[in-house]
PDB file of C-alpha atoms in Angstrom:
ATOM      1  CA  UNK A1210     101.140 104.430 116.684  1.00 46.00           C
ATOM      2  CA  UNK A1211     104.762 103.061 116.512  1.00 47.00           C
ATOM      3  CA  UNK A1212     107.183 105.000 113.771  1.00 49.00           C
ATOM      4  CA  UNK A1213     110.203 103.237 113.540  1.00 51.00           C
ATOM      5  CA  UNK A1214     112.381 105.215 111.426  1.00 55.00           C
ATOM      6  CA  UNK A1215     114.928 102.295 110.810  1.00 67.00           C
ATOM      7  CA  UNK A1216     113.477 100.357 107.885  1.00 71.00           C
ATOM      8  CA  UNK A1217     114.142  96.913 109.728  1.00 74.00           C
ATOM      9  CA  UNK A1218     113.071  96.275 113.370  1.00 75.00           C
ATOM     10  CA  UNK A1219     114.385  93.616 115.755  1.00 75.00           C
ATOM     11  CA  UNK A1220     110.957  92.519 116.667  1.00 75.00           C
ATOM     12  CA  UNK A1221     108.546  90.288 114.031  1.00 79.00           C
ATOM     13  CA  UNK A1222     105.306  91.484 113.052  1.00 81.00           C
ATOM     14  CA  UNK A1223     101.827  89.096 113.272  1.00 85.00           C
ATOM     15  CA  UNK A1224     100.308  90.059 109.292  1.00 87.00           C
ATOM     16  CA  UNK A1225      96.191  88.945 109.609  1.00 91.00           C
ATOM     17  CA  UNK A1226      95.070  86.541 106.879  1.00 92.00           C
ATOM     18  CA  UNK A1227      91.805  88.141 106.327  1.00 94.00           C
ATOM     19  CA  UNK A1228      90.668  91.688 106.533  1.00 93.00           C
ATOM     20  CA  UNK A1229      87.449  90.447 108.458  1.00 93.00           C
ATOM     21  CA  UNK A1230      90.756  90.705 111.455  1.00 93.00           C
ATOM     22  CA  UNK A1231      90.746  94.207 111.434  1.00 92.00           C
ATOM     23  CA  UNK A1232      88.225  97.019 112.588  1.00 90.00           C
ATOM     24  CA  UNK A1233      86.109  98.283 109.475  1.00 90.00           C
ATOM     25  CA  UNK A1234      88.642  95.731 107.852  1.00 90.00           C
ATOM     26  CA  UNK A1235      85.619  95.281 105.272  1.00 93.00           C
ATOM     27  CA  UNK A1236      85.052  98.588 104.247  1.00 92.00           C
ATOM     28  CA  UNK A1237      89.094  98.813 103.823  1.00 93.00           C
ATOM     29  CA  UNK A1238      89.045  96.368 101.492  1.00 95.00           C
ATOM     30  CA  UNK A1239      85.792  97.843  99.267  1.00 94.00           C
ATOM     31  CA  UNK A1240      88.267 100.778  98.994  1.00 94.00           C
ATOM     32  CA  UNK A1241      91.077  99.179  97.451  1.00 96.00           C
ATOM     33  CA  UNK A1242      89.072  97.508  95.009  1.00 95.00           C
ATOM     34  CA  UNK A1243      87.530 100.780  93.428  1.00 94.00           C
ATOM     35  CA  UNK A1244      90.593 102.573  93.751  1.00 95.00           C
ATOM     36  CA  UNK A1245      92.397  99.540  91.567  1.00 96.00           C
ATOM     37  CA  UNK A1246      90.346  99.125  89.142  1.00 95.00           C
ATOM     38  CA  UNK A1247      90.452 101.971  86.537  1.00 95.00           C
ATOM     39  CA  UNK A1248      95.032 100.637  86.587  1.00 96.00           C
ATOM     40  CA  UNK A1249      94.082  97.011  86.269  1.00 95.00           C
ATOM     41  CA  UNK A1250      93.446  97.441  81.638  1.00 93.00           C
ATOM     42  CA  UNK A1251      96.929  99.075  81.959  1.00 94.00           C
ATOM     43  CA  UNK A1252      98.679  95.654  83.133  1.00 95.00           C
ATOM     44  CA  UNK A1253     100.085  94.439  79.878  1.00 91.00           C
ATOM     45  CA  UNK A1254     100.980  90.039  80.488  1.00 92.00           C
ATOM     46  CA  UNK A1255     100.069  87.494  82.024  1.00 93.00           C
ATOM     47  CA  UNK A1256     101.767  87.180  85.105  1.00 95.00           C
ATOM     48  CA  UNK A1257     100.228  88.877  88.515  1.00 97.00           C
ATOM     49  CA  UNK A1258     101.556  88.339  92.493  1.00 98.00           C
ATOM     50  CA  UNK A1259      99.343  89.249  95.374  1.00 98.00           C
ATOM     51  CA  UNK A1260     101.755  89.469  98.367  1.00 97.00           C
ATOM     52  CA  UNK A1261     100.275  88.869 101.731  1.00 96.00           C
ATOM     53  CA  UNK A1262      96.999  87.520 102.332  1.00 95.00           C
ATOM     54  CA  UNK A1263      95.051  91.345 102.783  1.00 96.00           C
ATOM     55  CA  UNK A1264      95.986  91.525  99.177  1.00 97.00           C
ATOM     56  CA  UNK A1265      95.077  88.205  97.712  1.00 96.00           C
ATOM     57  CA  UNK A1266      91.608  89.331  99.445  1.00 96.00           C
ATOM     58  CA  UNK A1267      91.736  92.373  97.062  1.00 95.00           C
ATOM     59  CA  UNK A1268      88.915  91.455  94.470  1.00 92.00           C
ATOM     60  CA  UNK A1269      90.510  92.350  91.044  1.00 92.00           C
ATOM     61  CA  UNK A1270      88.847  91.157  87.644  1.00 87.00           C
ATOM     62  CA  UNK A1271      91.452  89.849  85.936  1.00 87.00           C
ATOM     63  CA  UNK A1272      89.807  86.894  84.442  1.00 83.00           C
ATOM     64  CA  UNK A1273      92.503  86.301  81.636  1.00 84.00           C
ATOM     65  CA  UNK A1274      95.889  86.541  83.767  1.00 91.00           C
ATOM     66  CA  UNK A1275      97.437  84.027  86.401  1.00 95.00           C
ATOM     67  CA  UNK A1276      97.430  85.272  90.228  1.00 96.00           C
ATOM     68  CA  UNK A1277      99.729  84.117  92.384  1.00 96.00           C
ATOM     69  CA  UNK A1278      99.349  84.823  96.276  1.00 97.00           C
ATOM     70  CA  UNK A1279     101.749  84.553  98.327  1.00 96.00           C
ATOM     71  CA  UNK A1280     101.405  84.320 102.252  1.00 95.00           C
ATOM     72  CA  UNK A1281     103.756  82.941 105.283  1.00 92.00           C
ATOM     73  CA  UNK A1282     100.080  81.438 106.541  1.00 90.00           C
ATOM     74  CA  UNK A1283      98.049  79.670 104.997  1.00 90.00           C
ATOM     75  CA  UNK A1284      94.119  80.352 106.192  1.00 90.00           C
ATOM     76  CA  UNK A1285      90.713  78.795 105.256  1.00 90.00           C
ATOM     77  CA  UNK A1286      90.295  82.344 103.902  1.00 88.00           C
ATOM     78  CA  UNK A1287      93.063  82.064 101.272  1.00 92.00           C
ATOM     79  CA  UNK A1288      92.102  78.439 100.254  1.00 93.00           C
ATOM     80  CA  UNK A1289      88.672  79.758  99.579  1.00 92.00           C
ATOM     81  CA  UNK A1290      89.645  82.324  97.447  1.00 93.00           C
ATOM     82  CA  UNK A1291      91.497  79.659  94.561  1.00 93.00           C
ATOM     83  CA  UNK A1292      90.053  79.501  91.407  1.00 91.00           C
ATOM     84  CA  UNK A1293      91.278  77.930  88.428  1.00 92.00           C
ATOM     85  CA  UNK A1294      93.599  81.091  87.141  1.00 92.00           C
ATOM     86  CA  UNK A1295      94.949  81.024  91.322  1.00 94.00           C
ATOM     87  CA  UNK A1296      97.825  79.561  92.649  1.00 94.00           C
ATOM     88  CA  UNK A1297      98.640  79.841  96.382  1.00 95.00           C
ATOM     89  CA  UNK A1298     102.059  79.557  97.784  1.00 95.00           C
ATOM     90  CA  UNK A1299     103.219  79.732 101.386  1.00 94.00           C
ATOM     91  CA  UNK A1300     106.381  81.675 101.118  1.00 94.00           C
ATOM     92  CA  UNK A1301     108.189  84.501 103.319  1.00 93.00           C
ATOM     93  CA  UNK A1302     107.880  88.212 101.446  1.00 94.00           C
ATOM     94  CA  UNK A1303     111.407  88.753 101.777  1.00 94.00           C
ATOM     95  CA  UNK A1304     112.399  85.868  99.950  1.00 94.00           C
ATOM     96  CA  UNK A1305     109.930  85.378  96.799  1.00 95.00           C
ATOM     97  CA  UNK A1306     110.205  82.003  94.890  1.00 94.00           C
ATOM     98  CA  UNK A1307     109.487  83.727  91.838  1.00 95.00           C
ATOM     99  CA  UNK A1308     112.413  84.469  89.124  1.00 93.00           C
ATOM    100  CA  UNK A1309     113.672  87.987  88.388  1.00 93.00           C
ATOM    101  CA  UNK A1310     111.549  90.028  85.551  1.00 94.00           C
ATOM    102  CA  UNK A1311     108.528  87.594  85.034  1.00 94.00           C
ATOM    103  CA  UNK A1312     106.030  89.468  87.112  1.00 96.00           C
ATOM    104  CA  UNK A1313     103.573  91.846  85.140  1.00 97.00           C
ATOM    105  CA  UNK A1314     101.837  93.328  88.155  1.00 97.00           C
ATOM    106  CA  UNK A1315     102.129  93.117  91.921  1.00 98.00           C
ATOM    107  CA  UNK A1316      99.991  94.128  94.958  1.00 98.00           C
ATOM    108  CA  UNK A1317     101.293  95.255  98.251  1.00 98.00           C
ATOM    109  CA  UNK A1318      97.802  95.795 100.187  1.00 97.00           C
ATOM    110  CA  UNK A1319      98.407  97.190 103.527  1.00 95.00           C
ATOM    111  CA  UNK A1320     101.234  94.570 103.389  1.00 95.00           C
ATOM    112  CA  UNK A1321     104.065  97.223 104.384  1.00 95.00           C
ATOM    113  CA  UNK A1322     102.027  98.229 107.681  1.00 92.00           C
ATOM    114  CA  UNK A1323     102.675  95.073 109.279  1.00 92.00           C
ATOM    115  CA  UNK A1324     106.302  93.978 107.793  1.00 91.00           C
ATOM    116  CA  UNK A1325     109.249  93.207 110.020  1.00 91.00           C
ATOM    117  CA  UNK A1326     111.771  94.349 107.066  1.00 92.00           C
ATOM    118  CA  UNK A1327     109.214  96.516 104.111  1.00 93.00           C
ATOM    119  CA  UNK A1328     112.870  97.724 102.446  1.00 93.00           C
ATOM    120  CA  UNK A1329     113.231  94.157 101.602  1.00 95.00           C
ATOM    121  CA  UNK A1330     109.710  93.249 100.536  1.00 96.00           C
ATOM    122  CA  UNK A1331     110.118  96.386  97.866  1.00 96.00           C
ATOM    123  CA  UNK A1332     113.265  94.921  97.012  1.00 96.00           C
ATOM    124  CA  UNK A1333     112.214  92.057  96.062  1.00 97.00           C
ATOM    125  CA  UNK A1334     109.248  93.152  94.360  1.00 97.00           C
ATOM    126  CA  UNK A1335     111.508  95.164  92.174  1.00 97.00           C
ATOM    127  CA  UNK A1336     113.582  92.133  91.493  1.00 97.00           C
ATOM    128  CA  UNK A1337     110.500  89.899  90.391  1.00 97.00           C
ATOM    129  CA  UNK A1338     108.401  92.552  88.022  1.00 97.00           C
ATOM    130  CA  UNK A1339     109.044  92.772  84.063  1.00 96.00           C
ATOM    131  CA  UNK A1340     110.505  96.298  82.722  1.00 94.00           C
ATOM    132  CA  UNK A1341     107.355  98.357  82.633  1.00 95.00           C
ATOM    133  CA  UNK A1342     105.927  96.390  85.578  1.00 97.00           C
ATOM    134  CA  UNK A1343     103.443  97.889  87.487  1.00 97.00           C
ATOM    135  CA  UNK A1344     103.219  98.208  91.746  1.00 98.00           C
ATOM    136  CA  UNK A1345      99.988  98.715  93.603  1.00 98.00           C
ATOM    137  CA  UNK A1346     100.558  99.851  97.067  1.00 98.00           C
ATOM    138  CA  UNK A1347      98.167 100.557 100.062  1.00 96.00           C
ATOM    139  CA  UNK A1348      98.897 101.407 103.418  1.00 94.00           C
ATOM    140  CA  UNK A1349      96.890 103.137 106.508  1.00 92.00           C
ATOM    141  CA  UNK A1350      97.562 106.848 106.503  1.00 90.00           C
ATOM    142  CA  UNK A1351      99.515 108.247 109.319  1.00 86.00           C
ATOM    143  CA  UNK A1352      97.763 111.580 109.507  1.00 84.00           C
ATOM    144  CA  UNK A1353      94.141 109.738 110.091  1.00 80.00           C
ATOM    145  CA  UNK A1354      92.610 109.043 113.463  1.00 74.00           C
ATOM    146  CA  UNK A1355      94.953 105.777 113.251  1.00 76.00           C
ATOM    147  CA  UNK A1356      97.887 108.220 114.493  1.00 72.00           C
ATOM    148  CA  UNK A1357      96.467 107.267 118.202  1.00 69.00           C
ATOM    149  CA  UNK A1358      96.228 103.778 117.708  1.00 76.00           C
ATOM    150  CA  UNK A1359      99.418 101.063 118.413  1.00 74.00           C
ATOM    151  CA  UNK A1360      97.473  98.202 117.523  1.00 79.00           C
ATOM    152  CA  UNK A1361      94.373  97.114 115.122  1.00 79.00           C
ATOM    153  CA  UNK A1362      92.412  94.997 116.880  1.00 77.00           C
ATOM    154  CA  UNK A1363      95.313  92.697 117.928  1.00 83.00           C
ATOM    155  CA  UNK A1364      97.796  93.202 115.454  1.00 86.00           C
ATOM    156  CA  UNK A1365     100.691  95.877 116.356  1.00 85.00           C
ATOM    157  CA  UNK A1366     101.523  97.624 112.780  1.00 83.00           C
ATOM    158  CA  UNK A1367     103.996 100.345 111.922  1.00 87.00           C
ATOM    159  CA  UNK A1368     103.052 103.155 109.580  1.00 86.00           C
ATOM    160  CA  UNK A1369     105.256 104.926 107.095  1.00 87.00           C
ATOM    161  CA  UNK A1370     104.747 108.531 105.806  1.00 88.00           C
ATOM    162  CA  UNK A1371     104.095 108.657 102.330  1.00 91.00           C
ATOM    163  CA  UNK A1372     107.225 110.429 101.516  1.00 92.00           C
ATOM    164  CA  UNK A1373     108.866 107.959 102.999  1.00 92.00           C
ATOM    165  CA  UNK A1374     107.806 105.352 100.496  1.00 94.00           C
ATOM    166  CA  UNK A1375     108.068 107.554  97.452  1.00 94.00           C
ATOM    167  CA  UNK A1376     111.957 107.771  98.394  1.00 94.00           C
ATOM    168  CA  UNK A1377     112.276 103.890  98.464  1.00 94.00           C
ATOM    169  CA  UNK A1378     110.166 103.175  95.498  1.00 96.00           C
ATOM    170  CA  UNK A1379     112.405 106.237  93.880  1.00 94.00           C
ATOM    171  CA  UNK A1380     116.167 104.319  94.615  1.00 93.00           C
ATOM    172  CA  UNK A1381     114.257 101.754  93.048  1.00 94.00           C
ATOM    173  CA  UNK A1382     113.813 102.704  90.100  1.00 93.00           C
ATOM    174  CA  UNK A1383     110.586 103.228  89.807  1.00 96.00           C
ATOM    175  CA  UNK A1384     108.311 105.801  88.615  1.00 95.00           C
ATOM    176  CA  UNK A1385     105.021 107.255  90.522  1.00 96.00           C
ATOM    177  CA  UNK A1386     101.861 107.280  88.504  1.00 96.00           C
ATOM    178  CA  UNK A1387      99.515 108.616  91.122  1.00 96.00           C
ATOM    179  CA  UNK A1388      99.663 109.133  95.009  1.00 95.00           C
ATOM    180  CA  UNK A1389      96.126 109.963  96.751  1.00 94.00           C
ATOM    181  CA  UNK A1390      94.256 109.602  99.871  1.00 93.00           C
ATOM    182  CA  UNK A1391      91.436 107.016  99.976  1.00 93.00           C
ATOM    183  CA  UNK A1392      88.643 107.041 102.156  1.00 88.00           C
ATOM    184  CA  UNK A1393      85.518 104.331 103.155  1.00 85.00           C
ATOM    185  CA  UNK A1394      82.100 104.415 102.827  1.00 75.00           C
ATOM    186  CA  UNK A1395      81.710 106.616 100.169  1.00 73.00           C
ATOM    187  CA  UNK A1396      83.155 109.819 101.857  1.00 74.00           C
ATOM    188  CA  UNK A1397      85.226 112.220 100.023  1.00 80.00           C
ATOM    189  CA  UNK A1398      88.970 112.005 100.149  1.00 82.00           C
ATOM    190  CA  UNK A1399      90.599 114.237 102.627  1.00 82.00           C
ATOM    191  CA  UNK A1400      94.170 114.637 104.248  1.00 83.00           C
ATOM    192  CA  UNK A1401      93.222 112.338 107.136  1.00 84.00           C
ATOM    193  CA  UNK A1402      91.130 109.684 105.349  1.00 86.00           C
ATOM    194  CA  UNK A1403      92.270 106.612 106.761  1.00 90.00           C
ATOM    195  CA  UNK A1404      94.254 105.024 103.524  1.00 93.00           C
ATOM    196  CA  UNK A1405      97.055 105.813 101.114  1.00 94.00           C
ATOM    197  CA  UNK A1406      97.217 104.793  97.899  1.00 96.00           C
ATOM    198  CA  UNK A1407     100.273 105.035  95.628  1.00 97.00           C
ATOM    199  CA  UNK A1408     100.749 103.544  91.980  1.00 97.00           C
ATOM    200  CA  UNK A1409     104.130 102.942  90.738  1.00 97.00           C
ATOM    201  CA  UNK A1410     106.019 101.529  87.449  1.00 97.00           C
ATOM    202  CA  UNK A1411     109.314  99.895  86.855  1.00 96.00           C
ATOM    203  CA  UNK A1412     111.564 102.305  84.678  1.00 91.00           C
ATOM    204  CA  UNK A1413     112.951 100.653  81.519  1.00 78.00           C
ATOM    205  CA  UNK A1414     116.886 101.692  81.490  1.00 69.00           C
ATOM    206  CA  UNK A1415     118.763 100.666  77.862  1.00 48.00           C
ATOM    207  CA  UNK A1416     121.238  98.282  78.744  1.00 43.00           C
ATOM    208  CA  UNK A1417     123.905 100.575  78.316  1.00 46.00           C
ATOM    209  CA  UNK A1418     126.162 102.041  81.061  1.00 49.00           C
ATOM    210  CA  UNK A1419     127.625 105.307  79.783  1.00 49.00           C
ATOM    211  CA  UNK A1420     125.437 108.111  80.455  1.00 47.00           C
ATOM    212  CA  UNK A1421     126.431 110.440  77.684  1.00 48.00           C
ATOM    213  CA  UNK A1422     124.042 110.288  75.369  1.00 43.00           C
ATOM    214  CA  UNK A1423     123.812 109.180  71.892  1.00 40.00           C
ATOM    215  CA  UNK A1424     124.003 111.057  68.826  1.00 44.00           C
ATOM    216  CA  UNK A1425     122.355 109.728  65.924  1.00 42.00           C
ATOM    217  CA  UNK A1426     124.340 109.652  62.761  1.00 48.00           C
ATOM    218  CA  UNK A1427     122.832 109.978  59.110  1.00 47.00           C
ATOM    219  CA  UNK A1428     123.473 106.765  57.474  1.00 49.00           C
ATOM    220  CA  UNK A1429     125.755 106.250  54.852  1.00 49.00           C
ATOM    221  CA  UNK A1430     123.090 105.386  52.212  1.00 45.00           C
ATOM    222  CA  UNK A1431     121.901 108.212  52.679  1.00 46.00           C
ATOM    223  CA  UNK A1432     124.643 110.907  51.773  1.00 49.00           C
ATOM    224  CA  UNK A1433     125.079 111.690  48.644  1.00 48.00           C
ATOM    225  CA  UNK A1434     128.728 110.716  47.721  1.00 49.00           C
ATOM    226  CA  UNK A1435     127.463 106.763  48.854  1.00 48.00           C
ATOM    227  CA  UNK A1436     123.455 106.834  47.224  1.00 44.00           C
ATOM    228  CA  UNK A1437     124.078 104.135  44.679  1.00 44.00           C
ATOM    229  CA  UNK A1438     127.206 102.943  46.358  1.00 50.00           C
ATOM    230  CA  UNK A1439     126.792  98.731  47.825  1.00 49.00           C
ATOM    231  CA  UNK A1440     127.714  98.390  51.823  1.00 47.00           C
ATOM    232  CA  UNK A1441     129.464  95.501  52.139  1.00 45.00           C
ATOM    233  CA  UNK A1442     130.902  95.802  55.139  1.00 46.00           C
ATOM    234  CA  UNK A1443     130.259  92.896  57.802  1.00 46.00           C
ATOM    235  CA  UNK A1444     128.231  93.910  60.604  1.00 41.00           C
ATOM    236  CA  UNK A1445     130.091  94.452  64.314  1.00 40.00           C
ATOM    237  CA  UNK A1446     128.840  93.794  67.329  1.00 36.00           C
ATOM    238  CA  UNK A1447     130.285  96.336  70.084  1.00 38.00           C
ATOM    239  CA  UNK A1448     130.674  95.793  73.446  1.00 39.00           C
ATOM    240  CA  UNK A1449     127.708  97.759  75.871  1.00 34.00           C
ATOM    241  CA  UNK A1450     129.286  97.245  79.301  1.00 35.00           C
ATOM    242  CA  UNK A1451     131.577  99.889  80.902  1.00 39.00           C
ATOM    243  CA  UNK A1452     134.988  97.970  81.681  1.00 41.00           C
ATOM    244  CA  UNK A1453     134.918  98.922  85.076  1.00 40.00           C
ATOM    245  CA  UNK A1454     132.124  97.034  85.326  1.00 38.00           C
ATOM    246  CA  UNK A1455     133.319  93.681  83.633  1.00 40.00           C
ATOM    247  CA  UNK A1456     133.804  91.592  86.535  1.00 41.00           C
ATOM    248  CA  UNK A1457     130.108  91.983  87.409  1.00 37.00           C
ATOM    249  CA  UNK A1458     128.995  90.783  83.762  1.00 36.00           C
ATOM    250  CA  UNK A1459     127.523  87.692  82.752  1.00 37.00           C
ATOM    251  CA  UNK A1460     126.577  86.638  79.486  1.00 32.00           C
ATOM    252  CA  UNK A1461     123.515  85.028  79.223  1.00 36.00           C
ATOM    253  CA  UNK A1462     121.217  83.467  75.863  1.00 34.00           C
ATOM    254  CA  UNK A1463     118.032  82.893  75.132  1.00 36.00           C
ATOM    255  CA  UNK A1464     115.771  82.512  71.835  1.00 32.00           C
ATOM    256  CA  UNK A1465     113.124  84.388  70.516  1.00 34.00           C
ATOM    257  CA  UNK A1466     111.224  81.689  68.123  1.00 37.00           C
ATOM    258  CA  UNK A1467     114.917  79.639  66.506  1.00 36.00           C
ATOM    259  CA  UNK A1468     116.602  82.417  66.572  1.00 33.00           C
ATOM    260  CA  UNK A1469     119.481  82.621  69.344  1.00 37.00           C
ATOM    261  CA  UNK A1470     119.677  85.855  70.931  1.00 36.00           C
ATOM    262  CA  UNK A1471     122.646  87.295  73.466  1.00 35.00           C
ATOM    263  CA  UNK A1472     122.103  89.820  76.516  1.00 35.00           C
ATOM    264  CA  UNK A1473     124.262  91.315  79.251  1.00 34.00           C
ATOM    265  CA  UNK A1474     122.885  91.022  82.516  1.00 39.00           C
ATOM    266  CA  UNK A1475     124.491  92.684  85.545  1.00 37.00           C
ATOM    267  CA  UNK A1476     124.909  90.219  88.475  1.00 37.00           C
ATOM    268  CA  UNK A1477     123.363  92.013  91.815  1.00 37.00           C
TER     269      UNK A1477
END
């Protein structure tokens, strides 16, 4: 079993492009796909990235939304999986072609176990999902009869305790909607079943910077000094962004229907 405790190693990992790679790879991937589907109604969009090709193998029935997979190989197993809601895309998990906050839902099967750099793959699924987005995440449990094992059939992966995980997806930003153990052929679920699955969900922060919070006034209409008094005051836009912040603030537009609209955005 290697445990690297440095998020990034020096040494590249080989991911497999099929789960029919790995011992009881099969019954692995029957898991997953019963312990997905009671989240998949709760993915709101249209917009869903598998990343690594154990994931695109996930079966998920999704039949109105667009999956994208994503893999640094491109297998006869992947091409066979493209339907006409699919789109396949060779591309490195560190550096996603996708564009920030598009991304309704995204699936990290066992895709963490054999990363060079799984900090960065978070990060950048962070980057890509919508407010509200949701994270699947699977990986082989550390505490299972795996602990003796340095290598699945070929393939040298690293495993992560749970905790370990949480902590990252928790910097993040992002909430945890369940954590459990997982286990195959129909076995119940015990501290050393052989997967790990966690459920996460991007936090929605108001653009906003100060952190005290805001008191809600009682509008002027409403006393009774003003009742049957006309505002005619012109309506003023404040400024949102702390001013020690200002030099990391960009102001960008977009329309909803004809109507412009402005947003902040802070620049990473």
């Amino acid at each position: 079993m290697i445990i690297n405790w440095h998020a990034k190693t020096k040494r590249p990992f080989i991911s497999p492009t099929s789960w029919q790679q790995l011992p009881q790879g099969e019954a692995y991937c029957n898991a997953l796909k019963h312990a997905f589907a009671p989240w998949l109604s709760k993915i709101l969009g249209y917009q869903i990235v598998k990343i690594g090709a154990l994931s695109a193998e996930i079966p998920t029935e999704l039949p109105m939304r667009h999956q994208i997979l994503i893999s640094e190989n491109i297998s006869q197993h992947l091409t066979a999986l493209l339907t006409p809601n699919k789109s396949l895309l060779q591309a490195t998990p560190t550096e996603l072609p996708l564009i920030q906050q598009e991304i309704n839902a995204c699936f990290l099967a066992n895709t963490l176990n054999f990363s060079q750099d799984p900090h960065q793959i978070l990060r950048e699924a962070h980057r890509v999902l919508a407010d509200d987005g949701w994270l699947f995440i699977s990986l082989f449990n550390p505490l299972s009869p795996l602990i003796f094992k340095q290598k699945l059939d070929h393939f040298p992966f690293r495993q992560y305790p749970t905790w370990r995980i949480i902590d990252w997806l928790e910097l993040l930003h992002f909430e945890i909607m369940e954590r459990k153990n997982l286990s195959i052929k129909h076995q119940r679920a015990t501290l050393f079943s052989p997967l790990t699955l966690i459920v996460a969900q991007k936090q929605t922060y108001p653009l906003t910077l100060n952190t005290e919070k805001v008191r809600s006034k009682i509008p002027t209409f409403l006393q009774p000094s003003e009742a049957f008094q006309e505002d005619i005051s012109p309506v003023v836009f404040r400024p949102i962004i702390n001013r020690k912040f200002s030099h990391k603030v960009k102001i960008n537009s977009c329309y909803l229907g004809k109507t412009p609209l402005l947003f902040t955005a802070l620049l990473s």
